[in-house]
mmCIF file of C-alpha atoms in Angstrom:
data_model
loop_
_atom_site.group_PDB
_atom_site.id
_atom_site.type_symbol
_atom_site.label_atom_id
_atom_site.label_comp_id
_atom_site.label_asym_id
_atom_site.label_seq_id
_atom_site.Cartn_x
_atom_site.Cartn_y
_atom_site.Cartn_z
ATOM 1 C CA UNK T 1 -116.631 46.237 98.598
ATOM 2 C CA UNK T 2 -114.051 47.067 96.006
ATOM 3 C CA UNK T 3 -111.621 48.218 98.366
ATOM 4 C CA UNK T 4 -111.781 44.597 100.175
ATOM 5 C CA UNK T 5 -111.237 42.906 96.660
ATOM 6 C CA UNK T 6 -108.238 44.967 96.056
ATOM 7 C CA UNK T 7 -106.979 44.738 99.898
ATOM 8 C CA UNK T 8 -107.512 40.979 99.798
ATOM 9 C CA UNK T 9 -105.766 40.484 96.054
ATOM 10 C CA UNK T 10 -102.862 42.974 97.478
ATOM 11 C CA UNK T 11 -102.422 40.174 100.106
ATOM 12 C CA UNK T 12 -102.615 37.208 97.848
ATOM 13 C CA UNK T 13 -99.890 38.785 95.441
ATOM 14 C CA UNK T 14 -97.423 39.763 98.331
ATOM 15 C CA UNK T 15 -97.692 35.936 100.127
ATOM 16 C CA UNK T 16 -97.179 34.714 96.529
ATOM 17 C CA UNK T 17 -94.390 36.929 96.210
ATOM 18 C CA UNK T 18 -92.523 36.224 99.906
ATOM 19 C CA UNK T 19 -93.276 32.291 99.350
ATOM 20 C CA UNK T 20 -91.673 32.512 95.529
ATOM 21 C CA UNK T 21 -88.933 34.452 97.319
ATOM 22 C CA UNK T 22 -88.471 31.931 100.369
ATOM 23 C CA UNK T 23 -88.461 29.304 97.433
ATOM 24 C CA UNK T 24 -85.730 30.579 96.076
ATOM 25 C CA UNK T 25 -83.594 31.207 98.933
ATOM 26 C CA UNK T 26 -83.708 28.139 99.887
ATOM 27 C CA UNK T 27 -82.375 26.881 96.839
ATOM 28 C CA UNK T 28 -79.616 28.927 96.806
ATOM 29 C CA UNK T 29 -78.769 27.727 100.651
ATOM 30 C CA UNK T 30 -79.083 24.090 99.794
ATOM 31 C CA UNK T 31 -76.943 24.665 96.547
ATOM 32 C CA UNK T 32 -74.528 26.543 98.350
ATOM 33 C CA UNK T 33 -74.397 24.184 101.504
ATOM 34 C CA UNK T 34 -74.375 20.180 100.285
ATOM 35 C CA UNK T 35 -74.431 19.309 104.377
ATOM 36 C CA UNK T 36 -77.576 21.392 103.969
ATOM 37 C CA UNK T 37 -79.300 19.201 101.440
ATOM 38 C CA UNK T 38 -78.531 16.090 103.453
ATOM 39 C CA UNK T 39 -80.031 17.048 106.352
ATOM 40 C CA UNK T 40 -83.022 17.971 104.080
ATOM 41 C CA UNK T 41 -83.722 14.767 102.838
ATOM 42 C CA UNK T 42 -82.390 12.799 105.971
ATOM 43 C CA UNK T 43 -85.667 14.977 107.582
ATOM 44 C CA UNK T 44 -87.740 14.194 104.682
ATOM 45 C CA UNK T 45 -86.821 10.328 104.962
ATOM 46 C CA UNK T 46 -87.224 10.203 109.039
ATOM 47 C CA UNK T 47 -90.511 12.202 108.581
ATOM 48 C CA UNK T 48 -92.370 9.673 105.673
ATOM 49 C CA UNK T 49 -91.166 6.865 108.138
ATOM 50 C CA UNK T 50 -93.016 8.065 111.625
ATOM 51 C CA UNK T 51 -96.035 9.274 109.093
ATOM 52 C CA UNK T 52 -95.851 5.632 107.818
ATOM 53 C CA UNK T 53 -95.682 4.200 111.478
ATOM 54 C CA UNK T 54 -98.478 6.676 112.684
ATOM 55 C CA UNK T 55 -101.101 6.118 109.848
ATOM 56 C CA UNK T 56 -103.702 3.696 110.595
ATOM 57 C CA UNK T 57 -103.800 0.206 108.871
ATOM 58 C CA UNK T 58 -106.127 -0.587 106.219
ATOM 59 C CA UNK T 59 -109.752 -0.827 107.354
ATOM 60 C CA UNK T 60 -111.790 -3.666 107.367
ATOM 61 C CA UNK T 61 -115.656 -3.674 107.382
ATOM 62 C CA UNK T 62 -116.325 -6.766 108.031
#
């Protein structure tokens, strides 16, 4: 059972590490790249509107 522990916390720590390192690379493209960053938040903008569009109204019980 140790040896799971440690496998499984061995796993944890290295998807921590790539997704800190992803982070950070993607950072450095978007601060290197300003066409990059408006893309980025042209997709984040298009995306909140279809999620908008998509989500059911409020419900009413009555």
């Amino acid at each position: 059972m140790p040896v799971l522990r440690f496998l499984l916390c061995l796993l944890i720590f290295a998807g921590t590490l790539a997704a800190a390192g992803v982070l950070v690379l993607s950072t450095l493209l978007v601060l290197l790249f300003p066409p990059l960053l408006l893309a980025v938040v042209l997709a984040c903008g298009i995306l909140g509107r279809l999620l908008r569009r998509l989500s059911p109204g409020p419900i009413n019980p009555t």
